[in-house]
XYZ file of C-alpha atoms in Angstrom:
756
model
C -36.077 -12.324 -152.439
C -33.386 -13.566 -149.981
C -34.138 -16.606 -147.589
C -33.030 -18.974 -145.787
C -31.562 -21.581 -148.160
C -29.150 -18.657 -149.254
C -27.698 -18.380 -145.906
C -25.524 -21.074 -146.401
C -23.036 -18.688 -147.353
C -21.668 -18.816 -143.903
C -20.316 -15.969 -141.940
C -17.061 -18.167 -142.073
C -16.633 -16.844 -145.819
C -16.282 -13.376 -144.437
C -13.389 -14.556 -142.144
C -9.768 -14.768 -143.499
C -7.343 -17.738 -142.882
C -4.771 -16.611 -140.707
C -1.613 -16.378 -142.763
C 1.979 -17.361 -142.012
C 3.184 -14.411 -139.804
C 5.673 -12.156 -141.687
C 5.949 -8.903 -139.852
C 7.502 -6.184 -141.950
C 10.744 -4.468 -140.839
C 10.236 -2.706 -137.409
C 10.604 0.941 -136.890
C 13.586 2.023 -134.642
C 10.953 2.364 -131.646
C 9.932 -1.149 -132.216
C 13.198 -2.428 -132.362
C 14.321 -0.834 -128.994
C 11.010 -2.321 -127.209
C 11.987 -5.903 -128.816
C 15.548 -5.832 -127.875
C 14.918 -4.698 -124.214
C 11.868 -7.164 -123.890
C 14.385 -10.048 -124.015
C 16.264 -8.737 -120.668
C 13.642 -6.389 -118.579
C 10.408 -4.829 -118.372
C 9.108 -2.331 -120.906
C 6.136 0.190 -120.689
C 4.960 1.414 -123.959
C 2.996 4.467 -124.682
C 1.635 3.732 -128.195
C -0.179 6.387 -130.029
C -3.524 5.535 -132.058
C -2.294 3.358 -134.858
C 1.002 3.167 -134.204
C 1.358 -0.539 -134.430
C 0.683 -2.283 -131.015
C -0.316 -5.359 -132.184
C 2.481 -5.226 -134.786
C 4.978 -4.550 -131.817
C 3.756 -7.741 -130.227
C 4.496 -9.620 -133.408
C 7.745 -8.388 -133.634
C 8.399 -9.630 -129.904
C 7.016 -13.171 -130.590
C 8.943 -13.232 -133.910
C 12.218 -12.281 -132.361
C 11.715 -15.072 -129.792
C 9.873 -18.031 -131.764
C 10.988 -20.852 -129.155
C 10.292 -18.771 -125.945
C 7.026 -19.235 -124.283
C 5.008 -16.140 -124.591
C 1.509 -14.690 -123.375
C -0.492 -11.833 -125.053
C -3.424 -10.344 -122.941
C -5.846 -8.396 -124.693
C -8.672 -6.272 -123.125
C -11.284 -7.191 -126.163
C -12.502 -10.208 -127.917
C -12.096 -8.538 -131.306
C -8.437 -7.582 -130.643
C -7.762 -11.122 -129.280
C -8.987 -13.000 -132.278
C -7.197 -10.478 -134.468
C -3.558 -10.941 -132.610
C -4.098 -14.519 -132.359
C -4.739 -14.826 -136.306
C -1.594 -12.816 -136.471
C 0.363 -14.917 -134.241
C -1.300 -18.289 -135.599
C 2.126 -19.406 -136.764
C 3.967 -19.153 -133.550
C 2.945 -22.289 -131.226
C 4.845 -21.091 -128.360
C 2.395 -17.889 -128.076
C -0.918 -17.914 -126.474
C -3.340 -14.979 -126.997
C -6.127 -14.503 -124.305
C -8.566 -11.671 -123.080
C -8.266 -10.907 -119.588
C -11.539 -13.173 -118.928
C -10.117 -15.547 -121.264
C -6.730 -16.003 -119.155
C -8.700 -16.163 -116.104
C -10.517 -19.260 -117.473
C -7.572 -20.808 -118.163
C -6.056 -19.939 -114.517
C -9.070 -21.123 -112.742
C -10.095 -24.145 -115.047
C -13.550 -22.587 -115.625
C -15.430 -20.231 -117.784
C -14.981 -16.704 -116.318
C -16.959 -14.628 -118.851
C -17.565 -11.347 -116.735
C -16.222 -9.658 -113.501
C -18.983 -11.111 -111.286
C -17.642 -14.559 -111.780
C -14.171 -13.182 -111.353
C -15.251 -11.996 -107.909
C -16.301 -15.682 -106.767
C -12.687 -17.019 -107.966
C -11.091 -13.955 -106.236
C -12.733 -14.982 -102.913
C -11.652 -18.529 -103.368
C -8.300 -17.649 -104.056
C -7.784 -15.868 -100.470
C -7.729 -19.677 -99.159
C -6.520 -21.505 -102.102
C -4.175 -19.653 -104.739
C -4.816 -20.814 -108.109
C -1.666 -22.957 -109.788
C -0.786 -22.287 -113.104
C -0.619 -25.626 -115.071
C 0.550 -24.475 -118.430
C 3.947 -24.047 -119.612
C 5.421 -20.976 -117.589
C 5.585 -17.878 -119.925
C 9.052 -16.022 -120.002
C 7.386 -12.984 -121.613
C 3.899 -11.697 -120.692
C 2.724 -8.958 -122.761
C -0.262 -6.868 -121.444
C -2.238 -4.729 -123.831
C -4.621 -1.744 -123.466
C -3.408 -1.230 -119.917
C -5.131 2.271 -119.671
C -8.414 0.254 -119.608
C -7.336 -1.764 -116.634
C -9.681 -1.882 -113.437
C -8.902 -2.857 -109.876
C -10.355 -6.497 -110.202
C -8.143 -6.859 -113.514
C -5.103 -5.873 -111.847
C -5.817 -8.418 -109.015
C -6.183 -10.658 -111.882
C -2.885 -9.542 -113.453
C -1.021 -9.989 -110.291
C -2.395 -13.426 -109.484
C -1.496 -14.564 -113.074
C 2.039 -13.375 -113.142
C 2.463 -14.890 -109.512
C 1.189 -18.121 -110.436
C 3.419 -18.287 -113.530
C 6.429 -17.369 -111.371
C 5.481 -20.172 -108.899
C 5.081 -22.469 -111.659
C 8.716 -21.477 -113.001
C 10.112 -22.474 -109.599
C 10.548 -18.707 -108.801
C 11.567 -17.472 -112.209
C 9.459 -14.380 -112.863
C 8.475 -13.521 -116.504
C 9.511 -10.110 -118.208
C 6.592 -7.780 -118.625
C 5.805 -5.522 -121.595
C 2.835 -3.366 -120.802
C 1.119 -1.491 -123.786
C -1.466 1.416 -123.948
C -2.200 4.919 -124.320
C -3.007 7.227 -121.477
C -5.022 9.071 -123.891
C -7.107 6.519 -125.026
C -8.377 5.780 -121.727
C -12.352 6.102 -122.134
C -13.843 3.559 -119.609
C -13.468 5.300 -116.338
C -17.276 4.637 -115.834
C -16.093 1.003 -115.560
C -13.554 1.890 -112.884
C -10.785 2.047 -115.572
C -7.872 4.046 -114.534
C -4.856 5.079 -116.853
C -2.393 5.026 -114.047
C -2.173 1.163 -114.352
C -0.330 1.953 -117.417
C 1.705 4.926 -116.243
C 2.807 3.775 -113.171
C 3.108 -0.064 -113.976
C 6.837 0.266 -113.017
C 5.845 0.959 -109.403
C 2.681 -0.970 -108.809
C 4.135 -4.026 -110.590
C 7.629 -3.994 -109.235
C 7.328 -6.544 -106.832
C 6.023 -9.142 -109.281
C 9.074 -8.823 -111.822
C 12.506 -8.161 -110.509
C 14.143 -6.935 -113.903
C 14.448 -3.197 -114.538
C 11.924 -1.183 -116.217
C 11.975 1.359 -119.170
C 9.471 3.506 -120.307
C 9.426 3.912 -124.379
C 7.076 5.492 -126.841
C 5.258 4.395 -129.923
C 4.763 7.812 -131.472
C 4.419 7.500 -135.055
C 0.675 6.548 -136.326
C 0.547 4.296 -139.493
C -3.147 5.157 -139.524
C -3.109 9.111 -139.602
C -2.088 11.448 -141.912
C 0.088 14.455 -141.277
C -2.451 16.555 -141.780
C -4.988 14.724 -139.312
C -2.341 14.301 -136.545
C -1.226 18.277 -137.018
C -5.033 19.045 -136.785
C -5.318 17.047 -133.569
C -2.005 18.158 -132.090
C -2.627 21.963 -132.732
C -6.028 22.527 -132.386
C -7.578 19.942 -129.742
C -4.048 19.118 -127.728
C -2.755 22.558 -127.200
C -0.017 22.486 -129.637
C 1.691 19.091 -128.238
C 3.356 17.233 -130.466
C 1.622 14.126 -129.204
C 1.261 12.003 -132.350
C 2.963 12.264 -135.681
C 1.354 10.858 -139.058
C 2.875 8.718 -141.579
C 1.272 9.869 -144.780
C -0.197 12.975 -146.551
C -4.110 13.246 -146.976
C -6.664 15.797 -147.202
C -7.079 18.347 -144.551
C -9.748 17.473 -142.093
C -13.081 19.084 -142.506
C -14.747 21.007 -139.719
C -18.513 21.620 -140.352
C -20.352 23.954 -138.467
C -24.292 24.405 -139.185
C -27.628 22.973 -137.891
C -27.497 19.414 -137.568
C -31.242 18.917 -138.091
C -30.947 20.107 -141.470
C -30.077 16.648 -142.913
C -30.618 17.589 -146.316
C -27.438 19.996 -146.523
C -25.290 17.919 -144.422
C -26.072 15.037 -146.901
C -25.157 17.232 -149.799
C -21.598 17.561 -148.038
C -21.206 14.054 -146.668
C -22.499 12.000 -149.399
C -19.920 12.510 -152.260
C -17.451 11.835 -149.662
C -19.051 8.769 -148.720
C -19.357 7.814 -152.525
C -15.637 8.636 -152.987
C -14.213 6.352 -150.230
C -17.028 3.736 -150.242
C -19.687 3.072 -147.599
C -17.686 0.023 -146.630
C -14.751 2.278 -145.531
C -17.013 5.104 -143.795
C -17.739 5.431 -140.012
C -19.998 7.961 -138.363
C -19.291 8.187 -134.573
C -21.054 10.057 -131.940
C -20.638 9.981 -128.003
C -24.227 8.260 -127.940
C -26.319 6.882 -130.424
C -29.785 6.342 -128.447
C -32.031 9.400 -128.704
C -29.829 11.149 -130.803
C -32.228 12.736 -133.229
C -29.945 14.378 -135.566
C -28.150 11.329 -136.490
C -31.069 9.046 -136.599
C -32.508 11.578 -138.865
C -29.474 11.529 -140.877
C -28.998 7.607 -141.298
C -32.279 7.345 -142.513
C -31.831 9.635 -144.989
C -28.948 8.173 -146.252
C -30.628 4.858 -146.376
C -34.085 5.882 -147.790
C -33.012 8.604 -150.438
C -29.762 7.811 -151.292
C -29.685 3.989 -150.956
C -26.522 3.612 -148.833
C -26.057 0.542 -146.713
C -25.989 1.501 -142.962
C -25.257 -0.473 -140.290
C -26.718 1.011 -136.673
C -25.239 -0.367 -133.422
C -27.253 1.107 -130.689
C -25.696 -0.687 -127.859
C -22.252 0.346 -126.738
C -22.109 -2.943 -124.471
C -21.259 -5.286 -127.114
C -18.414 -5.414 -129.737
C -19.269 -4.357 -133.159
C -20.085 -7.620 -135.378
C -17.708 -7.437 -138.209
C -19.974 -9.432 -140.549
C -22.864 -6.935 -139.836
C -20.841 -3.552 -140.372
C -18.865 -5.072 -143.421
C -19.776 -3.469 -146.695
C -21.702 -0.719 -144.942
C -21.414 2.819 -143.133
C -20.845 1.922 -139.545
C -22.670 4.039 -137.468
C -21.303 3.663 -133.789
C -20.592 5.110 -130.452
C -16.987 5.928 -129.930
C -16.493 3.593 -127.087
C -17.714 0.740 -129.436
C -15.651 1.702 -132.173
C -12.350 2.023 -130.419
C -9.601 -0.254 -131.855
C -11.056 0.074 -135.452
C -10.398 2.607 -138.288
C -11.967 3.510 -141.629
C -10.710 5.592 -144.386
C -13.478 8.621 -144.039
C -14.796 9.175 -140.149
C -17.239 11.350 -139.369
C -17.526 12.652 -135.758
C -20.407 14.241 -134.144
C -20.465 15.909 -130.799
C -17.232 17.807 -131.383
C -18.667 20.959 -129.606
C -19.275 22.527 -126.207
C -22.530 20.280 -126.145
C -20.205 17.395 -125.194
C -19.432 18.775 -121.613
C -23.284 19.752 -120.992
C -24.572 16.319 -121.985
C -21.943 13.810 -121.760
C -18.949 14.820 -119.970
C -20.641 16.874 -117.197
C -17.944 15.873 -114.619
C -14.890 16.231 -116.848
C -12.444 19.193 -116.907
C -13.098 21.317 -119.815
C -9.497 23.018 -120.228
C -8.287 19.611 -122.272
C -9.672 17.316 -124.914
C -11.706 14.508 -123.185
C -10.280 11.195 -124.237
C -13.223 9.899 -125.949
C -13.041 13.010 -128.387
C -9.233 12.038 -129.040
C -10.347 8.527 -129.625
C -12.586 9.875 -132.109
C -10.518 12.240 -134.060
C -7.844 9.563 -134.456
C -9.930 6.824 -136.286
C -9.452 8.256 -139.855
C -6.914 6.666 -142.173
C -7.659 8.984 -144.883
C -10.566 12.023 -144.220
C -11.785 13.281 -140.874
C -14.808 15.358 -140.539
C -15.685 17.008 -137.202
C -19.455 18.186 -136.919
C -20.092 21.081 -134.652
C -23.842 21.924 -133.898
C -24.247 25.629 -134.479
C -26.187 26.129 -131.126
C -23.213 25.210 -129.083
C -19.861 26.986 -128.630
C -16.605 25.525 -129.614
C -14.889 23.295 -126.786
C -13.130 25.734 -124.393
C -9.675 24.367 -125.179
C -9.740 24.368 -128.915
C -7.377 26.661 -130.914
C -9.671 28.915 -133.191
C -6.734 30.276 -135.245
C -5.187 26.679 -135.587
C -8.794 25.451 -136.608
C -9.010 27.678 -139.431
C -5.297 26.975 -140.383
C -5.211 23.012 -140.240
C -9.004 22.316 -141.284
C -11.129 23.297 -144.158
C -13.860 25.139 -142.397
C -17.607 24.742 -143.842
C -20.394 26.907 -142.238
C -23.956 26.441 -143.441
C -25.409 27.864 -140.055
C -27.214 31.436 -140.385
C -25.026 32.836 -137.934
C -21.265 32.775 -137.151
C -19.680 30.391 -134.887
C -19.753 31.594 -131.197
C -16.823 32.267 -129.408
C -15.515 29.259 -127.243
C -16.749 28.693 -123.964
C -14.672 29.838 -120.856
C -12.384 27.619 -119.589
C -12.685 26.611 -115.898
C -16.441 25.728 -115.175
C -17.070 24.134 -111.840
C -16.778 20.456 -111.956
C -20.249 19.148 -110.459
C -19.226 16.214 -108.235
C -21.859 14.105 -106.438
C -24.903 13.011 -107.726
C -26.127 14.571 -110.941
C -29.571 12.862 -112.238
C -30.676 13.398 -115.776
C -34.192 14.495 -116.008
C -35.331 11.122 -117.647
C -33.960 7.625 -117.215
C -34.945 4.658 -119.277
C -35.297 1.138 -116.904
C -33.588 -0.528 -119.411
C -30.492 1.869 -119.256
C -30.045 2.272 -115.755
C -27.634 -0.657 -115.286
C -25.494 0.338 -118.284
C -21.747 1.392 -117.417
C -22.113 0.358 -113.803
C -19.323 -1.897 -112.866
C -20.085 -5.615 -111.733
C -18.736 -5.255 -108.680
C -21.164 -2.683 -107.539
C -24.218 -4.547 -109.007
C -23.178 -7.564 -107.268
C -22.966 -5.692 -104.049
C -26.317 -4.230 -104.686
C -27.887 -7.657 -105.136
C -26.184 -9.298 -102.250
C -27.520 -6.606 -99.847
C -30.978 -6.380 -100.963
C -31.973 -9.508 -102.785
C -32.204 -13.192 -102.466
C -31.895 -14.827 -105.980
C -32.808 -18.480 -106.579
C -32.365 -20.648 -109.597
C -35.584 -21.962 -109.999
C -34.858 -23.755 -113.230
C -31.334 -24.393 -114.187
C -30.317 -24.428 -117.864
C -31.299 -27.109 -120.198
C -28.526 -29.439 -121.586
C -26.752 -27.557 -124.720
C -28.632 -29.895 -127.043
C -31.905 -28.168 -125.990
C -30.688 -24.841 -126.272
C -32.720 -22.772 -129.216
C -30.123 -21.832 -131.665
C -31.891 -19.119 -133.426
C -29.448 -16.959 -135.329
C -28.217 -13.440 -134.083
C -27.533 -12.345 -137.718
C -28.696 -13.208 -141.108
C -27.248 -12.944 -144.710
C -29.544 -10.112 -146.634
C -27.418 -9.778 -149.831
C -25.617 -12.748 -151.132
C -23.503 -10.747 -153.746
C -22.291 -8.165 -151.282
C -22.340 -10.450 -148.283
C -24.389 -7.970 -146.281
C -25.524 -9.248 -142.812
C -28.179 -7.666 -140.463
C -28.397 -8.366 -136.650
C -31.627 -9.964 -135.573
C -31.225 -11.291 -132.029
C -33.429 -8.445 -131.010
C -36.044 -9.206 -133.414
C -35.973 -12.969 -132.055
C -36.894 -12.054 -128.458
C -39.692 -9.650 -129.720
C -40.991 -12.458 -131.951
C -41.223 -15.223 -129.477
C -42.997 -13.070 -126.866
C -45.461 -11.661 -129.502
C -46.139 -15.062 -130.629
C -46.945 -16.290 -127.284
C -49.259 -13.143 -126.650
C -51.092 -14.019 -129.989
C -51.691 -17.517 -129.360
C -53.019 -16.868 -125.910
C -54.588 -13.664 -126.145
C -55.079 -12.781 -129.803
C -53.383 -9.282 -129.283
C -49.946 -8.134 -130.168
C -49.291 -5.222 -127.730
C -45.650 -6.744 -127.806
C -44.996 -5.401 -131.304
C -47.059 -1.914 -130.623
C -50.579 -2.814 -131.828
C -53.287 -1.348 -129.806
C -54.998 -4.200 -128.120
C -58.524 -2.788 -128.750
C -57.994 -1.972 -132.419
C -58.459 -4.632 -135.217
C -55.247 -6.473 -136.407
C -54.128 -6.716 -139.492
C -54.288 -10.413 -141.278
C -52.193 -12.468 -139.084
C -50.943 -15.806 -140.988
C -52.042 -19.142 -139.806
C -49.377 -21.244 -141.153
C -46.519 -21.449 -138.811
C -43.785 -20.574 -141.359
C -45.468 -17.664 -142.600
C -46.482 -16.286 -139.361
C -42.759 -16.544 -137.946
C -41.801 -14.665 -140.855
C -44.630 -12.278 -140.426
C -43.945 -11.705 -136.862
C -40.103 -10.918 -137.269
C -41.116 -8.522 -140.124
C -43.282 -6.805 -137.772
C -40.659 -6.791 -134.995
C -38.280 -5.123 -137.440
C -40.557 -2.343 -138.179
C -41.650 -1.776 -134.366
C -37.884 -1.770 -133.381
C -37.101 0.753 -136.002
C -40.067 2.983 -134.678
C -38.918 2.751 -131.136
C -35.226 3.312 -131.738
C -35.751 5.834 -134.684
C -32.990 4.233 -136.579
C -34.947 2.728 -139.798
C -31.964 1.703 -141.931
C -32.297 -2.181 -140.982
C -35.769 -1.923 -141.796
C -35.345 -0.324 -145.063
C -32.455 -2.862 -146.018
C -34.664 -6.001 -145.189
C -37.706 -5.121 -147.143
C -36.771 -7.812 -149.868
C -35.970 -10.073 -147.234
C -38.220 -13.318 -146.492
C -37.602 -12.905 -142.768
C -37.822 -16.899 -142.739
C -34.958 -17.466 -140.273
C -36.828 -18.393 -137.015
C -39.534 -20.610 -138.346
C -37.676 -23.899 -137.085
C -37.306 -22.428 -133.865
C -40.510 -20.306 -133.167
C -42.862 -23.234 -131.937
C -40.243 -24.626 -129.681
C -39.621 -20.998 -128.152
C -43.188 -20.166 -127.783
C -44.064 -23.635 -126.188
C -41.107 -23.042 -123.679
C -42.370 -19.756 -122.770
C -45.970 -20.841 -122.564
C -45.108 -23.592 -120.095
C -44.019 -20.996 -117.696
C -47.645 -19.608 -117.747
C -49.675 -22.672 -117.160
C -52.494 -21.912 -115.069
C -51.917 -18.176 -115.073
C -55.235 -16.140 -114.506
C -54.290 -13.452 -116.745
C -51.470 -11.852 -118.572
C -50.429 -8.497 -119.810
C -47.836 -7.799 -122.336
C -45.520 -4.844 -122.737
C -46.736 -2.950 -119.934
C -45.795 0.704 -119.870
C -44.819 1.645 -116.252
C -43.675 5.166 -114.930
C -42.460 7.045 -111.843
C -42.388 10.728 -112.926
C -41.318 12.134 -109.660
C -38.758 9.590 -108.236
C -36.722 11.523 -105.538
C -33.382 10.076 -104.850
C -31.089 11.225 -102.117
C -27.759 12.730 -102.899
C -26.129 10.248 -100.233
C -27.980 7.337 -98.259
C -29.960 9.054 -95.515
C -29.302 12.358 -97.072
C -32.206 15.212 -97.025
C -31.118 16.756 -100.188
C -32.629 14.895 -103.186
C -32.880 14.876 -106.809
C -35.778 13.968 -109.163
C -35.977 12.241 -112.151
C -38.617 10.604 -114.219
C -37.901 6.903 -114.268
C -39.945 5.008 -116.864
C -39.953 1.474 -118.702
C -41.987 -1.160 -120.490
C -42.158 -4.724 -118.472
C -42.145 -7.657 -120.903
C -45.168 -9.508 -118.949
C -47.162 -8.971 -115.787
C -48.694 -12.114 -114.565
C -51.985 -12.068 -112.408
C -53.267 -15.170 -110.502
C -56.405 -15.374 -108.718
C -59.879 -16.866 -108.189
C -61.228 -14.130 -110.329
C -58.637 -14.731 -113.220
C -60.454 -13.559 -116.219
C -58.274 -15.904 -118.686
C -57.017 -19.261 -118.362
C -54.627 -21.284 -120.154
C -57.237 -23.107 -121.877
C -58.996 -20.082 -123.354
C -58.424 -19.448 -127.045
C -55.394 -21.489 -127.612
C -56.138 -21.389 -131.531
C -54.632 -17.896 -131.554
C -57.659 -15.817 -132.823
C -59.973 -13.726 -130.819
C -62.289 -11.144 -132.101
C -62.186 -7.472 -131.278
C -65.459 -7.596 -129.558
C -64.006 -10.603 -127.285
C -60.761 -8.765 -126.796
C -62.699 -5.523 -125.589
C -65.060 -7.616 -123.342
C -61.674 -9.079 -121.676
C -60.126 -5.657 -121.419
C -63.228 -4.483 -119.552
C -63.386 -7.471 -117.314
C -59.521 -6.834 -116.410
C -60.078 -3.304 -115.639
C -62.950 -4.446 -113.257
C -60.439 -7.094 -111.452
C -57.186 -5.749 -111.959
C -57.092 -3.006 -109.541
C -54.907 -3.412 -106.442
C -56.743 -4.787 -103.424
C -58.425 -7.526 -105.208
C -56.451 -10.225 -104.033
C -54.347 -11.061 -107.145
C -50.857 -12.499 -106.827
C -48.996 -10.500 -109.352
C -45.522 -11.366 -110.852
C -43.158 -9.522 -113.067
C -41.411 -11.404 -115.669
C -38.375 -10.197 -117.759
C -38.111 -12.311 -120.664
C -34.523 -13.053 -122.163
C -33.194 -14.737 -125.264
C -29.781 -14.408 -124.000
C -26.643 -16.719 -123.977
C -26.801 -16.306 -120.192
C -28.538 -14.621 -117.559
C -26.484 -12.024 -115.663
C -26.810 -9.633 -112.794
C -27.433 -6.653 -115.083
C -30.730 -8.657 -116.045
C -31.591 -8.996 -112.117
C -31.462 -5.336 -111.765
C -33.386 -4.553 -114.738
C -36.134 -6.974 -113.339
C -36.251 -5.153 -109.949
C -36.475 -1.981 -111.427
C -39.718 -2.939 -113.337
C -40.956 -4.602 -110.165
C -40.558 -0.929 -108.278
C -41.893 0.744 -110.969
C -45.173 -1.604 -110.855
C -45.414 -1.226 -107.188
C -45.416 2.605 -107.506
C -48.041 2.710 -109.938
C -50.202 0.173 -108.386
C -49.784 2.077 -105.042
C -50.861 5.611 -107.001
C -54.118 3.815 -107.900
C -54.849 2.422 -104.599
C -56.858 4.237 -101.856
C -55.748 2.613 -98.682
C -52.992 0.064 -97.550
C -49.857 -1.169 -99.094
C -49.335 -2.872 -102.401
C -47.781 -6.381 -101.942
C -44.425 -6.579 -103.687
C -44.788 -8.616 -106.653
C -43.154 -11.896 -107.698
C -39.955 -11.070 -109.877
C -39.034 -13.851 -112.522
C -36.101 -13.832 -115.106
C -36.824 -16.470 -117.691
C -34.171 -17.320 -120.457
C -36.247 -18.604 -123.548
C -32.975 -19.856 -124.974
C -31.716 -22.133 -122.531
C -34.549 -22.404 -120.149
C -33.239 -21.182 -117.184
C -35.397 -19.432 -114.593
C -34.400 -17.170 -111.667
C -36.586 -15.947 -109.016
C -35.709 -12.670 -106.891
C -36.907 -11.989 -103.640
C -36.396 -8.462 -102.271
C -35.235 -9.230 -98.552
C -37.267 -6.086 -97.092
C -40.017 -5.896 -99.659
C -40.548 -2.584 -101.201
C -37.927 -0.896 -99.006
C -35.291 -3.218 -100.797
C -36.538 -2.523 -104.368
C -36.277 1.319 -103.693
C -32.979 0.598 -102.297
C -31.891 -1.438 -105.437
C -33.379 1.390 -107.795
C -31.372 4.527 -105.686
C -28.302 2.665 -105.229
C -27.823 1.863 -108.976
C -28.824 5.344 -110.078
C -26.331 7.035 -107.521
C -23.579 4.578 -108.757
C -24.398 5.462 -112.483
C -24.931 9.376 -112.121
C -22.515 10.215 -109.251
C -18.985 11.615 -109.807
C -16.610 11.524 -107.105
C -13.388 12.876 -108.751
C -10.289 10.792 -109.925
C -8.364 9.484 -106.800
C -5.205 11.000 -105.988
C -2.044 9.171 -106.991
C -1.482 8.524 -103.417
C -4.915 6.841 -103.068
C -4.504 5.039 -106.192
C -0.811 3.501 -105.062
C -2.363 2.684 -101.690
C -5.019 0.620 -103.304
C -2.629 -1.198 -105.502
C -0.723 -1.944 -102.579
C -3.645 -3.547 -100.585
C -4.335 -5.423 -104.012
C -0.905 -6.849 -103.961
C -0.788 -7.721 -100.344
C -4.150 -9.854 -101.067
C -2.110 -11.650 -103.953
C 0.852 -12.224 -101.844
C -0.799 -13.305 -98.877
C-alpha cells in the first residue's frame, strides 16, 4: 500500500537539473540560420523533429553576450528551452503570455486579460523596462493568432523604443503543416508571410530558410509520410533507418485482435516509450476499450489525458503508455506511436469543413511523432482518405488486415465543404466552450451578462493546497492526476454531511448507501476512492482506477474538512439542495445566423453541481442532520416532500451553483454555468402549465481560494438563450479561410493600432 508519507518522493525527483549547454555541431542549414541572424531577419520553416530548439540554442551560443529573447507557444517548451539555455544569462525565455506579463508588469495568463491590457495600450503604450534585446526568436508562429500578433508587434515596438530606435533582429520559427489550432483563430500565414507583416518593425532584410532534416524520423517513416500522405512531395527527410510503418486495417472494436498486434510492440519499445494518439479521446469507445484491456489483462501502465485544453503532465505520463489527443501531444515524441483515425472517418466526424484533397495538418502531426515505429490504425468501416496513394501505401508500409472484407476504395476527392453552422446531434454542456477563442467568449459575456465578484479570493495562505497528482508507485515513480477527484470528493462530502446522500458520486438517493466511514481520514480516503471509480464509469477510461487499486487514497484528508466547511458556508440557511442534477434540452433549435429562420436542432445536456432552493416551504435546513447519517426511510420522505414543493410556481428562489476547485475562475466557467441555468429554465418551463419560469440565480464558487462570482443575465431568459446560441454558433460554424488579401488587411489594421 502506498500512502501519503511515501509521497515525499516529490515530483522534483523526476526533473533534471539544467546542464551547462553544450550544443552539438550544427548542420549546414543551422549554420546558415545562425550566420544570417546576426545581421538580418530570418524565417525558418522547420520540419517535425528538425531541431528548432537546438537552432535557437545555436543562435544563443553564437552570441553569448548579446541580449536575446526566445518566445515559445507552450509552457512545456518554454521550460525545456529555458533548461537548455540556463547557462546563458543574457538570454530570456518566455511564453507569449509570460512575455506579456513582463511587458505589462502583471500576471497575464490568458487572452481575456490580454484584451484588458490591449485596451489600455491604446492610450498608454507599454514601456519595456528590461535590457533591450538585440535578437528576438519567435517560435511556433504557425500557431499565432491576431491577439498574439498584436502582442508580438507591441513587444518589438517597446523594445525598439527602449533601445532608442534600434530595432532587434527577428528569427521566426515554425512549420505551416503543423498549424493545428485554427479553431483558436491561429493562421499559418503569420509564419509564411512574416517578412510582409513584420517588415515595418525591423528594417533589416528577410531571408526564408528551411530545416528539412528530421532528427526524430527514420527514412522509412519520412518516406511513408511523403509518398503516401503528401502526394509524393519530398517534404521531410529522415536521419536514420528503422522499421517500416505498420498500416493496420480492421475492426477497431476487436480489441483482443488489436492487442495481439500491438502488445508485442509495446513490450519491445516499452510502455514508457509508447504513445497512442487520436483526434479525440472523449466518447472514443474503441480506444477506451483497448486501453482498459491493456490495463486489465496485460497489466500495462497507461496514462489517459481526456482534456486537450491542458498540457500533458510529464510526471503523470512518465513510465506509461501515453494516450492523448493529437493536439495535446504536439511537440512530443516517443519511440512507438500508434495513431487512430487515419481513415476517411476523420473527414466525417472531425474535419468536416476541411478540404479532402490534402493531408489534414493534425494527421500530419500525428504521423511525425514516432522516433522508431509508426502504426496507423484504419477502421474497416471507413474508406481510405481520398488523397492517400494506395500503391505507395502497400509499398512503403507493412499492411496488416484482420477484417472480414477487403479495404474499400478511397473516397472520391472533392466533396463539398459545408460552410456555415453544422451542429452535431448531441452536445454536452461541459464541452461547449472548448476550442472557442477567449475573445469571442468575452464578447458574449459583455453583451449579455453582468458579472459581479461577490467574494474576492482569500489570501494565498488560505488557499487549499490539495495536490493535483500523487505518487502511486515509488519504485517506478508513477504518478496519477487527481485534481478532478478532489473536486468530486469535496462536493460529495458536503452532500453527505447535509443530506446523507451521494448523488454526486452516482449513488441512487433512494437506495441504501454502502457503509461510509465516520472517521474523517477514513472518509476522505473512501470518498476519493469512490470518486475515482465514478469518473472511470463516466469517462469510460478505467486505467487510473485499475492502477490505483492498491493506493491508500489518503492525500485529501488534511484538506477535506476545510474545503467542506468553506463550501457549506455558502449554503447557510438554504432551503434545500439538489446535487448532480441532470438537465437536457432534446430539441434545442439554433438559427444558422442571428435572426435567421433556418435552424438546426441538437440535444444539449449536462449535469449541474448544485441547485439551491430557498422559500418558506423549504424541506431541509442547515440544522438538519449535520451529523451526516440519514436513514433510507427519511431520505425517501424528504424526496417525496421535495417533489411536492419543488414544482415551478411554488415561489421558490432558485440558484444554479457551479463548483470549481481551480487555480482561478475564468470566462469559460461563466459560460458553462449559464448553459446549466438555461437548461434548468427549459426543464422547469416544460413542467409548468402556465406563466414563465423566473431566471435562476447563477453562482460560480471556487473552493480552492473562496472566490465567488454572481452572474446576472441582462435580459433574463432571452440573454441565457443568446449565450447558448452564440457560443454554439462560434464553436460549430465554419466560415472558411480568409483570403490572403483579407489576412494582410487585418494585419495592417493591427500594426496601425500598435503604431498609433
